[in-house]
């Protein structure tokens, strides 16, 4: 897979949307004029169908039973929050519009529109592409992987900045791992009054944590052979370490 000529260093919109859905622990449901937050109450089928488990006396369940079948009547919202403390921790938002149908004591959500919003803008994801896509293989492990990297290996994060163009590090006071997927690692570069993100692509996709470890070792080896970024060192010396 890693040597496939069709490989790209950035996940597609459908894959990104499915990854947000797979990793989200909570969702907000807007229906019948009200909004309700659910934590740990949903699962996702292979085709992206959201199964929401609600109490028997839930007003949402009653509304789903009474609603005309097939009419869009609800919006589900999922937030992709960076696991490492950084500025603007919301990395993406996912909205699914559609309707619920009661099934065996829970609610199945049938999407009629899928919208993914990232810092680069919002995009409408094709329903067929959304159903056919699979989450990134690292999506559910990403939070643990990034927090471990930030908390236990800050020296490795600093070394990786050697792979970043010096202009991007100008004025930097802190660099944190923002995201990782099978295609690469993203670093958040924070300055006194602004921030930016830099992508470090892997030489080949990582389909599991074992492959990710090898990809990270390659990046670190490349970083060790690169020149040290003086801009970041200077600001750390000034007391922002």
Short mmCIF file of C-alpha atoms in Angstrom, two decimals:
data_model
loop_
_atom_site.label_atom_id
_atom_site.label_comp_id
_atom_site.label_asym_id
_atom_site.label_seq_id
_atom_site.Cartn_x
_atom_site.Cartn_y
_atom_site.Cartn_z
CA UNK A 1 0.00 0.00 0.00
CA UNK A 2 2.81 2.38 0.90
CA UNK A 3 4.28 2.23 -2.60
CA UNK A 4 0.97 2.78 -4.37
CA UNK A 5 1.15 5.64 -6.89
CA UNK A 6 -2.34 6.73 -5.82
CA UNK A 7 -1.20 7.52 -2.26
CA UNK A 8 -1.42 11.12 -1.13
CA UNK A 9 -0.09 12.76 2.03
CA UNK A 10 -3.45 14.22 3.09
CA UNK A 11 -6.64 12.30 4.00
CA UNK A 12 -9.64 12.93 1.76
CA UNK A 13 -12.78 14.66 3.02
CA UNK A 14 -14.81 11.44 3.31
CA UNK A 15 -12.04 9.64 5.20
CA UNK A 16 -11.57 12.66 7.46
CA UNK A 17 -15.30 12.82 8.17
CA UNK A 18 -15.42 9.12 9.04
CA UNK A 19 -12.38 9.55 11.29
CA UNK A 20 -14.05 12.39 13.20
CA UNK A 21 -17.14 10.21 13.60
CA UNK A 22 -15.13 7.18 14.76
CA UNK A 23 -13.14 9.07 17.37
CA UNK A 24 -15.90 11.29 18.78
CA UNK A 25 -17.16 10.34 22.22
CA UNK A 26 -20.06 12.79 22.27
CA UNK A 27 -22.51 14.40 19.88
CA UNK A 28 -25.05 17.19 19.93
CA UNK A 29 -28.49 16.57 18.46
CA UNK A 30 -30.71 19.41 17.28
CA UNK A 31 -34.26 18.25 16.63
CA UNK A 32 -37.78 19.59 16.97
CA UNK A 33 -36.51 23.01 17.99
CA UNK A 34 -34.33 21.72 20.85
CA UNK A 35 -30.68 20.75 21.31
CA UNK A 36 -29.41 17.92 23.47
CA UNK A 37 -25.90 16.65 24.22
CA UNK A 38 -25.22 12.91 24.37
CA UNK A 39 -21.99 11.50 25.83
CA UNK A 40 -20.95 7.93 25.20
CA UNK A 41 -24.38 7.16 23.76
CA UNK A 42 -23.68 6.44 20.11
CA UNK A 43 -22.02 3.81 17.97
CA UNK A 44 -21.27 3.79 14.25
CA UNK A 45 -22.02 1.06 11.71
CA UNK A 46 -19.62 0.16 8.90
CA UNK A 47 -21.49 2.37 6.42
CA UNK A 48 -21.36 5.40 8.73
CA UNK A 49 -24.89 5.04 10.12
CA UNK A 50 -25.03 6.51 13.62
CA UNK A 51 -26.87 4.43 16.21
CA UNK A 52 -27.98 6.56 19.15
CA UNK A 53 -28.90 4.87 22.42
CA UNK A 54 -31.39 7.01 24.34
CA UNK A 55 -33.60 6.41 27.42
CA UNK A 56 -37.08 5.01 26.80
CA UNK A 57 -38.65 8.24 28.01
CA UNK A 58 -36.49 10.42 25.77
CA UNK A 59 -38.39 13.15 23.94
CA UNK A 60 -36.10 12.50 20.99
CA UNK A 61 -37.36 8.93 20.76
CA UNK A 62 -40.97 10.14 20.86
CA UNK A 63 -40.28 12.73 18.16
CA UNK A 64 -38.65 10.09 15.94
CA UNK A 65 -41.66 7.81 16.25
CA UNK A 66 -44.09 10.60 15.39
CA UNK A 67 -42.07 12.24 12.61
CA UNK A 68 -43.06 11.61 8.97
CA UNK A 69 -40.68 8.98 7.61
CA UNK A 70 -37.98 10.26 5.35
CA UNK A 71 -38.30 13.94 6.22
CA UNK A 72 -35.09 15.59 7.42
CA UNK A 73 -35.81 16.35 11.04
CA UNK A 74 -32.51 16.42 12.93
CA UNK A 75 -28.89 17.55 12.77
CA UNK A 76 -26.07 15.72 14.52
CA UNK A 77 -22.89 17.64 15.31
CA UNK A 78 -19.52 16.13 16.21
CA UNK A 79 -16.46 18.11 17.26
CA UNK A 80 -12.90 16.96 16.66
CA UNK A 81 -10.91 18.29 19.62
CA UNK A 82 -7.13 18.18 19.74
CA UNK A 83 -6.04 15.92 22.64
CA UNK A 84 -2.97 18.05 23.37
CA UNK A 85 -3.62 21.52 24.87
CA UNK A 86 -3.16 24.07 22.08
CA UNK A 87 -4.86 27.25 20.95
CA UNK A 88 -8.10 26.73 19.02
CA UNK A 89 -8.39 23.06 19.94
CA UNK A 90 -11.32 22.40 17.61
CA UNK A 91 -9.65 20.84 14.57
CA UNK A 92 -12.85 20.08 12.68
CA UNK A 93 -16.62 19.90 13.00
CA UNK A 94 -18.88 17.37 11.33
CA UNK A 95 -22.59 17.89 10.71
CA UNK A 96 -25.01 15.17 9.61
CA UNK A 97 -28.52 16.23 8.60
CA UNK A 98 -31.24 13.63 8.20
CA UNK A 99 -33.82 11.69 10.18
CA UNK A 100 -34.09 9.06 12.90
CA UNK A 101 -35.93 5.75 12.79
CA UNK A 102 -36.57 3.67 15.93
CA UNK A 103 -34.86 0.26 15.81
CA UNK A 104 -34.83 -2.23 18.69
CA UNK A 105 -34.97 0.38 21.43
CA UNK A 106 -32.46 2.76 19.88
CA UNK A 107 -32.41 5.32 17.08
CA UNK A 108 -30.75 4.86 13.70
CA UNK A 109 -29.82 8.08 11.94
CA UNK A 110 -30.18 8.25 8.16
CA UNK A 111 -28.08 11.09 6.77
CA UNK A 112 -29.21 13.14 3.80
CA UNK A 113 -26.35 15.66 3.96
CA UNK A 114 -22.82 15.49 5.37
CA UNK A 115 -20.76 18.64 5.93
CA UNK A 116 -17.18 18.71 7.19
CA UNK A 117 -15.70 22.00 8.34
CA UNK A 118 -11.95 22.33 8.78
CA UNK A 119 -9.71 25.41 9.10
CA UNK A 120 -9.40 25.40 5.31
CA UNK A 121 -13.18 25.70 4.91
CA UNK A 122 -16.36 23.63 4.75
CA UNK A 123 -17.04 20.89 2.21
CA UNK A 124 -20.14 18.84 1.45
CA UNK A 125 -19.19 15.16 1.44
CA UNK A 126 -20.89 12.84 -1.04
CA UNK A 127 -23.21 10.40 0.73
CA UNK A 128 -21.85 7.51 -1.33
CA UNK A 129 -18.25 8.44 -0.57
CA UNK A 130 -19.09 8.86 3.11
CA UNK A 131 -20.69 5.39 3.24
CA UNK A 132 -17.81 3.74 1.36
CA UNK A 133 -15.00 5.46 3.27
CA UNK A 134 -13.28 3.96 6.29
CA UNK A 135 -11.87 5.85 9.28
CA UNK A 136 -8.16 6.40 9.48
CA UNK A 137 -6.65 3.29 11.15
CA UNK A 138 -5.05 5.49 13.81
CA UNK A 139 -8.18 7.55 14.57
CA UNK A 140 -9.19 5.84 17.81
CA UNK A 141 -5.60 5.63 19.07
CA UNK A 142 -4.60 9.18 18.09
CA UNK A 143 -5.41 10.85 21.40
CA UNK A 144 -3.18 8.48 23.40
CA UNK A 145 -0.41 8.63 20.81
CA UNK A 146 -0.28 12.44 20.74
CA UNK A 147 -0.49 12.94 24.50
CA UNK A 148 2.31 10.39 24.99
CA UNK A 149 4.45 12.19 22.40
CA UNK A 150 3.83 15.60 23.97
CA UNK A 151 4.18 14.54 27.62
CA UNK A 152 6.93 11.92 27.44
CA UNK A 153 8.97 12.96 24.42
CA UNK A 154 9.11 16.77 24.19
CA UNK A 155 12.71 16.42 23.04
CA UNK A 156 11.50 14.45 20.00
CA UNK A 157 8.94 17.15 19.19
CA UNK A 158 11.66 19.79 19.36
CA UNK A 159 13.92 17.69 17.15
CA UNK A 160 11.15 17.38 14.55
CA UNK A 161 11.12 21.17 14.19
CA UNK A 162 14.39 20.77 12.29
CA UNK A 163 12.24 19.52 9.40
CA UNK A 164 10.23 22.76 9.39
CA UNK A 165 11.25 25.69 7.23
CA UNK A 166 12.89 28.39 9.30
CA UNK A 167 10.45 31.05 8.13
CA UNK A 168 7.60 29.01 9.65
CA UNK A 169 9.39 28.99 13.02
CA UNK A 170 10.00 32.73 13.15
CA UNK A 171 8.67 34.05 16.46
CA UNK A 172 7.67 30.58 17.68
CA UNK A 173 7.29 30.22 21.44
CA UNK A 174 5.90 26.68 21.53
CA UNK A 175 5.46 23.70 19.21
CA UNK A 176 3.04 20.88 19.99
CA UNK A 177 1.87 17.78 18.12
CA UNK A 178 -1.60 18.66 16.82
CA UNK A 179 -2.68 15.62 14.80
CA UNK A 180 -1.47 12.34 13.41
CA UNK A 181 -2.99 10.03 10.82
CA UNK A 182 -1.67 7.32 8.58
CA UNK A 183 -0.40 9.93 6.13
CA UNK A 184 1.63 12.17 8.44
CA UNK A 185 2.12 14.22 11.58
CA UNK A 186 0.91 17.82 12.00
CA UNK A 187 2.65 20.25 14.35
CA UNK A 188 1.02 23.36 15.81
CA UNK A 189 3.46 26.30 15.91
CA UNK A 190 2.36 28.93 18.40
CA UNK A 191 3.63 32.49 18.41
CA UNK A 192 2.89 35.34 20.80
CA UNK A 193 -0.29 36.40 18.99
CA UNK A 194 -0.80 33.85 16.24
CA UNK A 195 -0.28 30.22 15.32
CA UNK A 196 0.15 28.03 12.27
CA UNK A 197 0.28 24.35 11.40
CA UNK A 198 2.97 22.41 9.57
CA UNK A 199 2.51 18.97 8.05
CA UNK A 200 5.29 16.37 8.12
CA UNK A 201 4.25 13.64 5.67
CA UNK A 202 5.36 10.04 6.13
CA UNK A 203 7.29 8.32 3.35
CA UNK A 204 4.48 5.73 3.21
CA UNK A 205 1.09 5.34 4.93
CA UNK A 206 0.99 3.74 8.39
CA UNK A 207 -1.83 1.23 8.72
CA UNK A 208 -1.26 0.44 12.41
CA UNK A 209 0.65 1.66 15.46
CA UNK A 210 3.62 -0.57 14.62
CA UNK A 211 4.01 1.03 11.21
CA UNK A 212 3.51 4.47 12.76
CA UNK A 213 6.46 3.82 15.09
CA UNK A 214 8.66 3.06 12.08
CA UNK A 215 7.44 6.16 10.21
CA UNK A 216 8.20 8.36 13.24
CA UNK A 217 11.69 6.87 13.53
CA UNK A 218 12.30 7.81 9.89
CA UNK A 219 11.21 11.40 10.54
CA UNK A 220 13.38 11.64 13.65
CA UNK A 221 16.37 10.26 11.75
CA UNK A 222 15.84 12.86 9.05
CA UNK A 223 15.50 15.55 11.72
CA UNK A 224 18.74 14.50 13.42
CA UNK A 225 20.58 15.02 10.14
CA UNK A 226 19.03 18.46 9.57
CA UNK A 227 20.26 21.82 10.79
CA UNK A 228 18.97 23.04 14.15
CA UNK A 229 16.33 25.84 13.81
CA UNK A 230 17.88 28.81 15.59
CA UNK A 231 14.62 30.81 15.74
CA UNK A 232 12.90 28.30 18.02
CA UNK A 233 15.98 27.89 20.19
CA UNK A 234 16.30 31.63 20.64
CA UNK A 235 12.71 32.02 21.89
CA UNK A 236 13.02 29.06 24.21
CA UNK A 237 16.17 30.59 25.65
CA UNK A 238 14.21 33.78 26.31
CA UNK A 239 11.95 31.85 28.69
CA UNK A 240 9.20 30.27 26.62
CA UNK A 241 10.45 26.69 26.91
#
